[in-house]
């Protein structure tokens, strides 16, 4: 069969969202995300907001849902998060979202920071692994987003 082809414009857009090659020495030495990846993440959030605003689309940015907690985790939760067990790494990405929210929040850009807070614990029933929600977790996320949408439509 014939392989699908993508338009150059689509390829260009996708390339714009790809993170740079990681500096593995820095990542391995510090155990923290590569600063270049964090900057690419911040730029991607900004590009998404720009694109949406240019098309009169409202944006809701949320914090990253995670099973990890700054209050500590149960052994079951840590087992689920074994591939990404460091709450410090989530905090770094959460900081990027907070920066973008502080800079860009307006009538078109809303920020929902209570989607499974990093300070919350006992989140085991809501997650399959470190960041993917169960159906129960998805229900909680949907409820919080619905509350936000209803609050702006009043």
CSV table of C-alpha atoms in Angstrom, one decimal:
chain,number,residue,atom,x,y,z
A,1,UNK,CA,0.0,0.0,0.0
A,2,UNK,CA,0.9,3.6,-0.4
A,3,UNK,CA,2.3,5.4,2.7
A,4,UNK,CA,0.4,8.4,3.9
A,5,UNK,CA,2.1,11.7,3.2
A,6,UNK,CA,2.1,14.9,5.3
A,7,UNK,CA,2.1,18.4,3.9
A,8,UNK,CA,5.3,20.4,4.5
A,9,UNK,CA,3.3,22.8,6.6
A,10,UNK,CA,2.2,20.1,9.0
A,11,UNK,CA,5.7,18.7,9.2
A,12,UNK,CA,7.1,22.2,9.9
A,13,UNK,CA,4.6,22.7,12.7
A,14,UNK,CA,5.4,19.3,14.2
A,15,UNK,CA,9.1,20.0,14.1
A,16,UNK,CA,8.5,23.2,15.9
A,17,UNK,CA,7.1,21.2,18.9
A,18,UNK,CA,9.9,18.7,19.1
A,19,UNK,CA,12.3,19.1,22.1
A,20,UNK,CA,16.0,19.5,21.4
A,21,UNK,CA,18.3,16.5,21.8
A,22,UNK,CA,18.9,16.1,25.6
A,23,UNK,CA,22.2,16.8,27.2
A,24,UNK,CA,22.5,13.3,28.7
A,25,UNK,CA,25.6,14.2,30.8
A,26,UNK,CA,23.5,16.9,32.6
A,27,UNK,CA,20.5,14.7,33.0
A,28,UNK,CA,22.5,11.8,34.4
A,29,UNK,CA,24.6,13.9,36.6
A,30,UNK,CA,21.8,15.9,38.2
A,31,UNK,CA,18.9,13.4,37.8
A,32,UNK,CA,16.8,16.4,36.8
A,33,UNK,CA,15.2,17.3,33.5
A,34,UNK,CA,17.4,18.9,30.9
A,35,UNK,CA,17.1,22.7,31.0
A,36,UNK,CA,16.8,22.8,27.2
A,37,UNK,CA,13.8,20.4,27.4
A,38,UNK,CA,12.2,22.7,30.0
A,39,UNK,CA,12.7,25.7,27.8
A,40,UNK,CA,11.2,23.8,24.8
A,41,UNK,CA,8.2,22.8,27.0
A,42,UNK,CA,7.7,26.5,28.0
A,43,UNK,CA,7.9,27.6,24.4
A,44,UNK,CA,5.5,24.9,23.3
A,45,UNK,CA,2.9,26.1,25.9
A,46,UNK,CA,3.3,29.6,24.6
A,47,UNK,CA,2.9,28.5,21.0
A,48,UNK,CA,-0.2,26.6,21.8
A,49,UNK,CA,-1.7,29.7,23.5
A,50,UNK,CA,-0.7,32.0,20.6
A,51,UNK,CA,-2.2,29.6,18.1
A,52,UNK,CA,-5.4,29.3,20.0
A,53,UNK,CA,-5.7,33.0,20.7
A,54,UNK,CA,-5.1,33.8,17.0
A,55,UNK,CA,-8.2,31.6,16.3
A,56,UNK,CA,-10.3,33.1,19.1
A,57,UNK,CA,-10.1,29.8,21.1
A,58,UNK,CA,-10.0,29.9,24.9
A,59,UNK,CA,-7.3,27.8,26.6
A,60,UNK,CA,-7.3,26.1,29.9
A,61,UNK,CA,-3.9,25.2,31.3
A,62,UNK,CA,-3.8,22.7,34.1
A,63,UNK,CA,-1.1,21.5,36.5
A,64,UNK,CA,0.3,18.1,35.7
A,65,UNK,CA,-1.8,15.4,37.2
A,66,UNK,CA,0.5,12.9,39.1
A,67,UNK,CA,0.3,10.2,41.6
A,68,UNK,CA,3.4,11.6,43.3
A,69,UNK,CA,3.0,13.9,46.3
A,70,UNK,CA,5.3,16.2,48.2
A,71,UNK,CA,3.7,14.8,51.3
A,72,UNK,CA,5.1,11.3,50.6
A,73,UNK,CA,3.8,8.2,48.8
A,74,UNK,CA,2.7,4.8,49.8
A,75,UNK,CA,4.8,1.8,48.5
A,76,UNK,CA,1.9,1.0,46.1
A,77,UNK,CA,2.1,4.5,44.6
A,78,UNK,CA,5.9,4.3,44.4
A,79,UNK,CA,5.6,1.0,42.6
A,80,UNK,CA,3.2,2.6,40.0
A,81,UNK,CA,5.6,5.5,39.6
A,82,UNK,CA,8.7,3.4,39.3
A,83,UNK,CA,9.7,4.7,35.9
A,84,UNK,CA,9.4,8.4,37.1
A,85,UNK,CA,9.7,8.3,40.8
A,86,UNK,CA,10.9,11.8,41.6
A,87,UNK,CA,8.4,14.4,42.7
A,88,UNK,CA,11.2,17.0,42.3
A,89,UNK,CA,11.1,16.5,38.5
A,90,UNK,CA,7.3,17.0,38.5
A,91,UNK,CA,7.9,20.2,40.5
A,92,UNK,CA,10.3,21.5,37.9
A,93,UNK,CA,7.7,21.1,35.1
A,94,UNK,CA,4.9,22.4,37.3
A,95,UNK,CA,7.1,25.5,37.8
A,96,UNK,CA,7.2,26.1,34.0
A,97,UNK,CA,3.4,25.8,33.8
A,98,UNK,CA,3.1,28.3,36.7
A,99,UNK,CA,5.4,30.8,34.9
A,100,UNK,CA,3.4,30.6,31.7
A,101,UNK,CA,0.1,30.9,33.7
A,102,UNK,CA,1.4,34.0,35.6
A,103,UNK,CA,2.6,35.6,32.3
A,104,UNK,CA,-0.3,34.7,30.0
A,105,UNK,CA,-3.5,34.4,32.1
A,106,UNK,CA,-6.3,36.6,30.8
A,107,UNK,CA,-9.9,36.3,29.7
A,108,UNK,CA,-8.8,33.7,27.1
A,109,UNK,CA,-6.3,31.8,29.1
A,110,UNK,CA,-7.4,30.2,32.3
A,111,UNK,CA,-5.3,28.2,34.7
A,112,UNK,CA,-6.6,25.3,36.7
A,113,UNK,CA,-4.1,24.3,39.4
A,114,UNK,CA,-6.2,21.9,41.5
A,115,UNK,CA,-6.0,18.9,39.2
A,116,UNK,CA,-4.5,16.4,41.7
A,117,UNK,CA,-2.2,18.9,43.4
A,118,UNK,CA,1.4,17.9,44.2
A,119,UNK,CA,0.5,18.5,47.9
A,120,UNK,CA,-2.3,16.0,47.8
A,121,UNK,CA,-1.6,12.4,48.8
A,122,UNK,CA,-3.4,9.1,48.7
A,123,UNK,CA,-4.0,9.3,45.0
A,124,UNK,CA,-3.5,5.6,44.3
A,125,UNK,CA,-7.1,4.9,43.1
A,126,UNK,CA,-6.9,7.7,40.6
A,127,UNK,CA,-3.7,6.6,38.7
A,128,UNK,CA,-2.5,3.7,36.6
A,129,UNK,CA,1.1,4.9,36.7
A,130,UNK,CA,2.9,8.1,37.6
A,131,UNK,CA,0.7,10.3,35.4
A,132,UNK,CA,-2.0,8.4,33.6
A,133,UNK,CA,-5.4,8.5,35.3
A,134,UNK,CA,-7.8,5.6,35.9
A,135,UNK,CA,-11.4,6.1,34.9
A,136,UNK,CA,-12.0,7.4,38.4
A,137,UNK,CA,-9.1,9.8,38.0
A,138,UNK,CA,-10.5,11.0,34.6
A,139,UNK,CA,-13.9,11.6,36.2
A,140,UNK,CA,-12.3,13.8,38.9
A,141,UNK,CA,-10.3,15.7,36.2
A,142,UNK,CA,-13.4,16.1,34.1
A,143,UNK,CA,-15.4,17.4,37.1
A,144,UNK,CA,-12.8,20.1,37.9
A,145,UNK,CA,-12.6,21.2,34.2
A,146,UNK,CA,-16.4,21.3,34.0
A,147,UNK,CA,-16.5,23.5,37.1
A,148,UNK,CA,-14.0,25.9,35.4
A,149,UNK,CA,-15.9,26.0,32.1
A,150,UNK,CA,-19.2,26.6,33.9
A,151,UNK,CA,-17.6,29.4,36.0
A,152,UNK,CA,-16.5,31.3,32.8
A,153,UNK,CA,-19.8,30.9,31.0
A,154,UNK,CA,-21.8,32.6,33.8
